[in-house]
């Protein structure tokens, strides 16, 4: 049985592991540059293999596979950095999850709406599917990132242990219910109407052998990405500190690295007139990011005795609520033009600016 996986998708994880295991610290900046290239190669290869698996299982399961694969990378990065950094990294999960939500809602969705509408003038999607995704996302985001600021059992932006356990369970229930709706009870809400001339959408699914190989390589890539990011983390934190930027910028960088391939996949779908798939990818990643990451890091915090910082400040709260409100309006008609894309990208630019210069 013929396997048609590109050579680079097989070579990337091998090179990544070789660089990680090689004693190249004496090379200094050159070694860090090679690790960075290997990291991006590993992420792109991981998403390619996830796409192979996704194509085999079909929609909307395919976008779910991609979202969960990306979230595994994110969770592993945050947990490994928290375990290595100790109490100083208790806000890393909050910063990364908040950055991921802002990047997806404003950056990725805005870019997809603008690129798709610029090419096709107007695109359509399932209003029911997007309404379900945004409703769930709004509830989880407020419960995990805003509510901690207003509870009184523990001072500051924290939950007590019992509150953290309860909110983690609630978050998993909300995300699990959304997945049930997406894949079983109302699967038709998330099925795209493929473009007539989209060869990728109508291509034959990969063979069972190719899917199995991609599944194994996906795990290899994920492990390599986690280890490389952990190796690069001290340099990222040092670089941010030397620039005089807030620590929250580290979370933005981690989220951007993890979501880059997901963003490229969503943009490619939008440009192929498959906006439904594009939005499934984007909002599915946002839900998986916050719905799975918070319970995972909460478990780590409870087991290690760390106090997990969750509540965001007033400035971030305003931007988050503005982003949720604007996205709901932009996706509230089942059709989209260039205007919502421009508005979301402007909000994204404001978010980046005030993160670096608060």
Tab-separated table of C-alpha atoms in Angstrom:
chain	number	residue	atom	x	y	z
A	1	UNK	CA	0.000	0.000	0.000
A	2	UNK	CA	1.465	3.334	-1.077
A	3	UNK	CA	2.211	6.038	1.510
A	4	UNK	CA	2.314	9.611	0.188
A	5	UNK	CA	3.445	11.557	3.261
A	6	UNK	CA	5.808	14.431	2.355
A	7	UNK	CA	9.411	13.734	3.298
A	8	UNK	CA	9.685	16.924	5.368
A	9	UNK	CA	6.884	15.789	7.690
A	10	UNK	CA	8.907	12.685	8.521
A	11	UNK	CA	12.274	14.456	8.674
A	12	UNK	CA	11.084	17.366	10.865
A	13	UNK	CA	10.476	15.372	14.082
A	14	UNK	CA	13.672	13.358	13.558
A	15	UNK	CA	15.740	16.537	13.185
A	16	UNK	CA	13.950	18.113	16.153
A	17	UNK	CA	14.771	15.175	18.413
A	18	UNK	CA	18.381	15.077	17.143
A	19	UNK	CA	18.896	18.776	17.922
A	20	UNK	CA	17.312	18.448	21.346
A	21	UNK	CA	19.514	15.486	22.287
A	22	UNK	CA	22.688	16.944	20.752
A	23	UNK	CA	25.048	18.725	23.204
A	24	UNK	CA	25.103	22.014	21.289
A	25	UNK	CA	24.848	24.523	24.116
A	26	UNK	CA	28.394	25.705	23.416
A	27	UNK	CA	27.208	27.094	20.067
A	28	UNK	CA	25.173	29.730	21.898
A	29	UNK	CA	22.902	31.811	19.660
A	30	UNK	CA	23.366	29.464	16.686
A	31	UNK	CA	22.084	26.518	18.722
A	32	UNK	CA	19.071	28.527	19.921
A	33	UNK	CA	18.296	29.522	16.325
A	34	UNK	CA	18.435	25.876	15.236
A	35	UNK	CA	16.152	24.871	18.111
A	36	UNK	CA	13.691	27.585	17.105
A	37	UNK	CA	13.633	26.386	13.488
A	38	UNK	CA	13.209	22.807	14.671
A	39	UNK	CA	10.357	23.891	16.957
A	40	UNK	CA	8.423	25.495	14.109
A	41	UNK	CA	9.154	22.504	11.891
A	42	UNK	CA	7.852	20.161	14.573
A	43	UNK	CA	4.660	22.187	15.054
A	44	UNK	CA	3.947	22.327	11.309
A	45	UNK	CA	4.650	18.601	10.933
A	46	UNK	CA	2.387	17.823	13.895
A	47	UNK	CA	-0.497	19.728	12.348
A	48	UNK	CA	0.076	18.093	8.958
A	49	UNK	CA	-0.181	14.647	10.534
A	50	UNK	CA	-3.233	15.773	12.502
A	51	UNK	CA	-4.781	16.891	9.196
A	52	UNK	CA	-4.117	13.458	7.692
A	53	UNK	CA	-5.893	11.811	10.611
A	54	UNK	CA	-8.646	14.426	10.417
A	55	UNK	CA	-9.226	13.786	6.714
A	56	UNK	CA	-9.583	10.096	7.448
A	57	UNK	CA	-12.192	10.513	10.195
A	58	UNK	CA	-14.096	13.310	8.371
A	59	UNK	CA	-15.909	16.428	9.577
A	60	UNK	CA	-16.568	17.662	12.187
A	61	UNK	CA	-14.341	15.081	13.870
A	62	UNK	CA	-11.407	16.336	11.816
A	63	UNK	CA	-11.407	19.829	13.265
A	64	UNK	CA	-11.807	18.298	16.721
A	65	UNK	CA	-8.655	16.222	16.183
A	66	UNK	CA	-6.731	19.348	15.170
A	67	UNK	CA	-8.036	21.366	18.124
A	68	UNK	CA	-7.182	18.677	20.664
A	69	UNK	CA	-3.716	18.140	19.130
A	70	UNK	CA	-2.949	21.849	19.420
A	71	UNK	CA	-4.282	21.952	22.977
A	72	UNK	CA	-2.115	19.002	24.016
A	73	UNK	CA	0.920	20.997	22.876
A	74	UNK	CA	-0.265	24.047	24.796
A	75	UNK	CA	-1.053	22.141	27.993
A	76	UNK	CA	2.245	20.272	27.909
A	77	UNK	CA	4.181	23.514	27.407
A	78	UNK	CA	2.427	25.313	30.249
A	79	UNK	CA	2.685	22.398	32.666
A	80	UNK	CA	6.365	21.778	31.925
A	81	UNK	CA	7.190	25.483	32.376
A	82	UNK	CA	5.154	25.673	35.587
A	83	UNK	CA	6.909	22.651	37.045
A	84	UNK	CA	10.307	24.118	36.146
A	85	UNK	CA	9.559	27.719	37.148
A	86	UNK	CA	7.732	27.196	40.436
A	87	UNK	CA	5.672	29.980	42.084
A	88	UNK	CA	6.886	32.647	39.630
A	89	UNK	CA	4.965	30.946	36.804
A	90	UNK	CA	1.552	30.667	38.474
A	91	UNK	CA	0.114	33.273	36.061
A	92	UNK	CA	1.555	31.618	32.941
A	93	UNK	CA	-1.542	29.490	32.306
A	94	UNK	CA	-3.825	32.508	32.617
A	95	UNK	CA	-1.658	34.646	30.324
A	96	UNK	CA	-1.340	31.893	27.707
A	97	UNK	CA	-5.026	30.934	27.693
A	98	UNK	CA	-6.123	34.582	27.555
A	99	UNK	CA	-3.651	35.220	24.733
A	100	UNK	CA	-4.902	32.146	22.852
A	101	UNK	CA	-8.529	33.292	23.098
A	102	UNK	CA	-7.644	36.830	21.950
A	103	UNK	CA	-5.460	35.580	19.100
A	104	UNK	CA	-8.203	33.231	17.895
A	105	UNK	CA	-11.239	35.501	18.303
A	106	UNK	CA	-9.619	38.601	16.843
A	107	UNK	CA	-6.507	37.555	14.931
A	108	UNK	CA	-7.408	34.234	13.308
A	109	UNK	CA	-11.168	34.784	12.887
A	110	UNK	CA	-10.595	38.359	11.722
A	111	UNK	CA	-7.934	37.278	9.227
A	112	UNK	CA	-10.158	34.497	7.868
A	113	UNK	CA	-13.217	36.747	7.497
A	114	UNK	CA	-11.177	39.432	5.747
A	115	UNK	CA	-9.291	37.070	3.427
A	116	UNK	CA	-12.384	35.066	2.493
A	117	UNK	CA	-14.628	38.067	1.917
A	118	UNK	CA	-11.932	39.912	-0.022
A	119	UNK	CA	-11.859	37.004	-2.474
A	120	UNK	CA	-15.540	36.007	-2.556
A	121	UNK	CA	-17.235	39.268	-1.365
A	122	UNK	CA	-19.625	37.338	0.882
A	123	UNK	CA	-19.350	33.946	2.585
A	124	UNK	CA	-21.891	31.882	4.488
A	125	UNK	CA	-21.712	29.463	7.408
A	126	UNK	CA	-24.009	27.629	9.828
A	127	UNK	CA	-25.400	30.122	12.309
A	128	UNK	CA	-26.478	27.344	14.695
A	129	UNK	CA	-22.969	25.904	14.941
A	130	UNK	CA	-21.279	29.228	15.587
A	131	UNK	CA	-23.931	30.229	18.124
A	132	UNK	CA	-23.309	27.015	20.080
A	133	UNK	CA	-19.534	27.523	20.017
A	134	UNK	CA	-19.626	31.187	21.064
A	135	UNK	CA	-22.179	30.569	23.826
A	136	UNK	CA	-19.985	27.877	25.346
A	137	UNK	CA	-16.816	29.926	24.917
A	138	UNK	CA	-18.332	32.993	26.582
A	139	UNK	CA	-19.445	30.967	29.616
A	140	UNK	CA	-16.099	29.219	30.085
A	141	UNK	CA	-14.081	32.419	29.557
A	142	UNK	CA	-16.047	34.399	32.137
A	143	UNK	CA	-16.027	31.589	34.711
A	144	UNK	CA	-12.284	30.974	34.447
A	145	UNK	CA	-10.789	34.389	33.679
A	146	UNK	CA	-13.159	37.002	35.151
A	147	UNK	CA	-15.118	35.473	38.041
A	148	UNK	CA	-11.981	34.781	40.186
A	149	UNK	CA	-11.594	38.554	40.623
A	150	UNK	CA	-14.961	38.795	42.366
A	151	UNK	CA	-15.034	35.794	44.716
A	152	UNK	CA	-14.352	36.611	48.375
A	153	UNK	CA	-13.133	33.346	49.915
A	154	UNK	CA	-9.594	34.080	48.721
A	155	UNK	CA	-8.233	37.620	48.179
A	156	UNK	CA	-6.952	38.558	44.734
A	157	UNK	CA	-7.458	36.858	41.364
A	158	UNK	CA	-7.485	33.352	42.842
A	159	UNK	CA	-9.869	30.499	43.505
A	160	UNK	CA	-9.682	28.430	46.667
A	161	UNK	CA	-8.923	24.742	46.208
A	162	UNK	CA	-12.599	23.765	46.417
A	163	UNK	CA	-13.596	26.546	44.016
A	164	UNK	CA	-10.843	25.551	41.595
A	165	UNK	CA	-11.998	21.924	41.609
A	166	UNK	CA	-15.632	22.948	41.075
A	167	UNK	CA	-14.849	25.366	38.215
A	168	UNK	CA	-12.579	22.753	36.565
A	169	UNK	CA	-15.416	20.210	36.641
A	170	UNK	CA	-17.893	22.783	35.295
A	171	UNK	CA	-15.463	23.690	32.506
A	172	UNK	CA	-15.057	20.047	31.503
A	173	UNK	CA	-18.835	19.555	31.561
A	174	UNK	CA	-19.357	22.571	29.277
A	175	UNK	CA	-16.645	21.498	26.849
A	176	UNK	CA	-17.776	17.867	26.888
A	177	UNK	CA	-21.367	18.905	26.163
A	178	UNK	CA	-20.205	21.055	23.258
A	179	UNK	CA	-18.220	18.136	21.805
A	180	UNK	CA	-21.306	15.905	22.175
A	181	UNK	CA	-23.403	18.459	20.297
A	182	UNK	CA	-20.719	18.933	17.649
A	183	UNK	CA	-20.076	15.273	16.932
A	184	UNK	CA	-23.314	13.431	17.762
A	185	UNK	CA	-26.570	15.228	18.519
A	186	UNK	CA	-26.307	18.169	16.087
A	187	UNK	CA	-23.401	17.223	13.875
A	188	UNK	CA	-25.108	18.823	10.868
A	189	UNK	CA	-24.660	22.268	12.458
A	190	UNK	CA	-20.905	22.002	11.877
A	191	UNK	CA	-20.761	20.354	8.457
A	192	UNK	CA	-19.253	22.629	5.781
A	193	UNK	CA	-20.611	23.120	2.301
A	194	UNK	CA	-17.418	22.560	0.342
A	195	UNK	CA	-16.440	24.744	-2.573
A	196	UNK	CA	-17.091	23.102	-5.904
A	197	UNK	CA	-13.518	23.579	-7.107
A	198	UNK	CA	-11.799	22.717	-3.816
A	199	UNK	CA	-9.711	19.697	-4.747
A	200	UNK	CA	-8.511	19.182	-1.178
A	201	UNK	CA	-12.038	18.894	0.169
A	202	UNK	CA	-12.998	16.246	-2.404
A	203	UNK	CA	-9.715	14.314	-2.342
A	204	UNK	CA	-9.841	10.635	-1.429
A	205	UNK	CA	-9.145	9.978	2.266
A	206	UNK	CA	-5.693	8.618	3.183
A	207	UNK	CA	-5.207	4.892	3.557
A	208	UNK	CA	-5.353	3.148	6.914
A	209	UNK	CA	-1.566	2.603	6.797
A	210	UNK	CA	-0.878	6.276	6.075
A	211	UNK	CA	-3.260	7.316	8.852
A	212	UNK	CA	-1.561	4.951	11.315
A	213	UNK	CA	1.902	6.286	10.424
A	214	UNK	CA	0.664	9.860	10.806
A	215	UNK	CA	-0.839	9.017	14.203
A	216	UNK	CA	2.526	7.748	15.465
A	217	UNK	CA	4.441	10.674	13.949
A	218	UNK	CA	1.918	13.076	15.503
A	219	UNK	CA	2.827	11.807	18.972
A	220	UNK	CA	6.546	12.023	18.148
A	221	UNK	CA	6.117	15.611	16.945
A	222	UNK	CA	4.127	16.632	20.016
A	223	UNK	CA	6.789	15.274	22.352
A	224	UNK	CA	9.555	17.039	20.412
A	225	UNK	CA	7.697	20.359	20.412
A	226	UNK	CA	7.150	20.242	24.163
A	227	UNK	CA	10.801	19.498	24.914
A	228	UNK	CA	12.128	22.109	22.479
A	229	UNK	CA	9.814	24.801	23.830
A	230	UNK	CA	10.879	23.976	27.362
A	231	UNK	CA	14.523	24.275	26.298
A	232	UNK	CA	13.843	27.658	24.676
A	233	UNK	CA	11.697	29.032	27.511
A	234	UNK	CA	14.564	30.578	29.541
A	235	UNK	CA	15.803	32.441	26.474
A	236	UNK	CA	12.275	33.705	25.693
A	237	UNK	CA	11.779	34.931	29.258
A	238	UNK	CA	15.223	36.580	29.258
A	239	UNK	CA	14.528	38.293	25.950
A	240	UNK	CA	11.178	39.629	27.182
A	241	UNK	CA	12.810	40.869	30.396
A	242	UNK	CA	15.621	42.588	28.460
A	243	UNK	CA	13.034	44.412	26.330
A	244	UNK	CA	11.374	45.658	29.492
A	245	UNK	CA	8.064	44.131	28.388
A	246	UNK	CA	5.521	42.685	30.849
A	247	UNK	CA	5.689	38.966	31.690
A	248	UNK	CA	2.332	38.519	29.952
A	249	UNK	CA	4.223	38.794	26.641
A	250	UNK	CA	5.694	35.330	27.324
A	251	UNK	CA	2.161	33.916	27.302
A	252	UNK	CA	1.437	35.707	24.020
A	253	UNK	CA	4.557	34.217	22.420
A	254	UNK	CA	3.736	30.689	23.584
A	255	UNK	CA	0.142	30.982	22.347
A	256	UNK	CA	1.264	32.433	19.007
A	257	UNK	CA	3.758	29.614	18.411
A	258	UNK	CA	1.208	26.949	19.251
A	259	UNK	CA	-1.611	28.521	17.192
A	260	UNK	CA	0.441	29.460	14.113
A	261	UNK	CA	-0.226	26.249	12.154
A	262	UNK	CA	-3.870	26.223	13.230
A	263	UNK	CA	-4.197	29.780	11.967
A	264	UNK	CA	-2.622	28.859	8.645
A	265	UNK	CA	-4.997	25.898	8.244
A	266	UNK	CA	-8.015	28.102	9.036
A	267	UNK	CA	-6.853	30.802	6.598
A	268	UNK	CA	-6.335	28.216	3.860
A	269	UNK	CA	-9.881	26.919	4.388
A	270	UNK	CA	-11.338	30.444	4.239
A	271	UNK	CA	-9.497	31.194	0.997
A	272	UNK	CA	-10.886	27.932	-0.443
A	273	UNK	CA	-14.419	29.194	0.286
A	274	UNK	CA	-14.841	26.766	3.215
A	275	UNK	CA	-15.553	29.316	5.927
A	276	UNK	CA	-17.462	26.774	8.026
A	277	UNK	CA	-14.358	24.599	8.327
A	278	UNK	CA	-12.270	27.693	9.006
A	279	UNK	CA	-14.525	28.797	11.873
A	280	UNK	CA	-14.791	25.238	13.205
A	281	UNK	CA	-10.999	25.169	13.429
A	282	UNK	CA	-10.701	28.576	15.080
A	283	UNK	CA	-13.510	28.414	17.641
A	284	UNK	CA	-12.891	24.724	18.299
A	285	UNK	CA	-9.296	25.556	19.190
A	286	UNK	CA	-10.403	28.386	21.484
A	287	UNK	CA	-12.813	26.065	23.298
A	288	UNK	CA	-10.284	23.262	23.604
A	289	UNK	CA	-7.586	25.692	24.700
A	290	UNK	CA	-9.532	27.131	27.610
A	291	UNK	CA	-11.784	24.136	28.276
A	292	UNK	CA	-8.967	21.608	28.624
A	293	UNK	CA	-5.993	23.745	29.659
A	294	UNK	CA	-7.540	25.236	32.807
A	295	UNK	CA	-8.555	21.860	34.326
A	296	UNK	CA	-5.143	20.395	33.444
A	297	UNK	CA	-3.111	23.181	35.044
A	298	UNK	CA	-5.537	23.278	37.980
A	299	UNK	CA	-4.741	19.613	38.635
A	300	UNK	CA	-1.018	20.351	38.487
A	301	UNK	CA	-1.409	23.322	40.826
A	302	UNK	CA	-3.415	21.308	43.357
A	303	UNK	CA	-0.950	18.413	43.286
A	304	UNK	CA	2.124	20.661	43.577
A	305	UNK	CA	0.666	23.081	46.117
A	306	UNK	CA	0.960	26.099	43.805
A	307	UNK	CA	-1.572	28.944	43.943
A	308	UNK	CA	-2.926	29.300	40.415
A	309	UNK	CA	-3.470	32.904	39.294
A	310	UNK	CA	-6.523	33.001	37.024
A	311	UNK	CA	-8.260	36.393	37.137
A	312	UNK	CA	-7.309	38.918	34.457
A	313	UNK	CA	-7.027	42.665	35.139
A	314	UNK	CA	-9.615	45.315	34.244
A	315	UNK	CA	-7.952	46.236	30.945
A	316	UNK	CA	-7.891	42.607	29.820
A	317	UNK	CA	-11.476	42.094	30.989
A	318	UNK	CA	-12.654	44.983	28.816
A	319	UNK	CA	-10.794	43.601	25.787
A	320	UNK	CA	-12.100	40.068	26.343
A	321	UNK	CA	-15.727	41.185	26.674
A	322	UNK	CA	-15.334	43.471	23.645
A	323	UNK	CA	-13.903	40.574	21.638
A	324	UNK	CA	-16.717	38.180	22.619
A	325	UNK	CA	-19.389	40.806	21.948
A	326	UNK	CA	-17.936	41.835	18.571
A	327	UNK	CA	-17.414	38.226	17.430
A	328	UNK	CA	-21.003	37.343	18.340
A	329	UNK	CA	-22.262	40.292	16.282
A	330	UNK	CA	-19.908	39.481	13.389
A	331	UNK	CA	-21.082	35.858	13.266
A	332	UNK	CA	-24.700	36.607	14.142
A	333	UNK	CA	-26.234	36.555	10.665
A	334	UNK	CA	-24.777	33.484	8.951
A	335	UNK	CA	-23.075	35.714	6.378
A	336	UNK	CA	-19.934	37.808	6.528
A	337	UNK	CA	-18.170	40.574	4.598
A	338	UNK	CA	-14.812	42.344	4.913
A	339	UNK	CA	-16.038	44.797	7.579
A	340	UNK	CA	-16.188	42.370	10.552
A	341	UNK	CA	-12.761	41.060	9.601
A	342	UNK	CA	-11.262	44.549	9.696
A	343	UNK	CA	-12.953	45.349	13.030
A	344	UNK	CA	-11.657	42.158	14.681
A	345	UNK	CA	-8.125	42.724	13.373
A	346	UNK	CA	-8.147	46.281	14.734
A	347	UNK	CA	-9.141	44.960	18.177
A	348	UNK	CA	-6.326	42.417	17.879
A	349	UNK	CA	-3.820	45.170	17.088
A	350	UNK	CA	-5.026	47.132	20.129
A	351	UNK	CA	-4.640	44.020	22.313
A	352	UNK	CA	-1.049	43.469	21.168
A	353	UNK	CA	-0.168	47.149	21.631
A	354	UNK	CA	-1.518	47.483	25.154
A	355	UNK	CA	0.046	44.145	26.136
A	356	UNK	CA	3.521	45.393	25.233
A	357	UNK	CA	2.858	48.970	26.364
A	358	UNK	CA	0.237	48.673	29.127
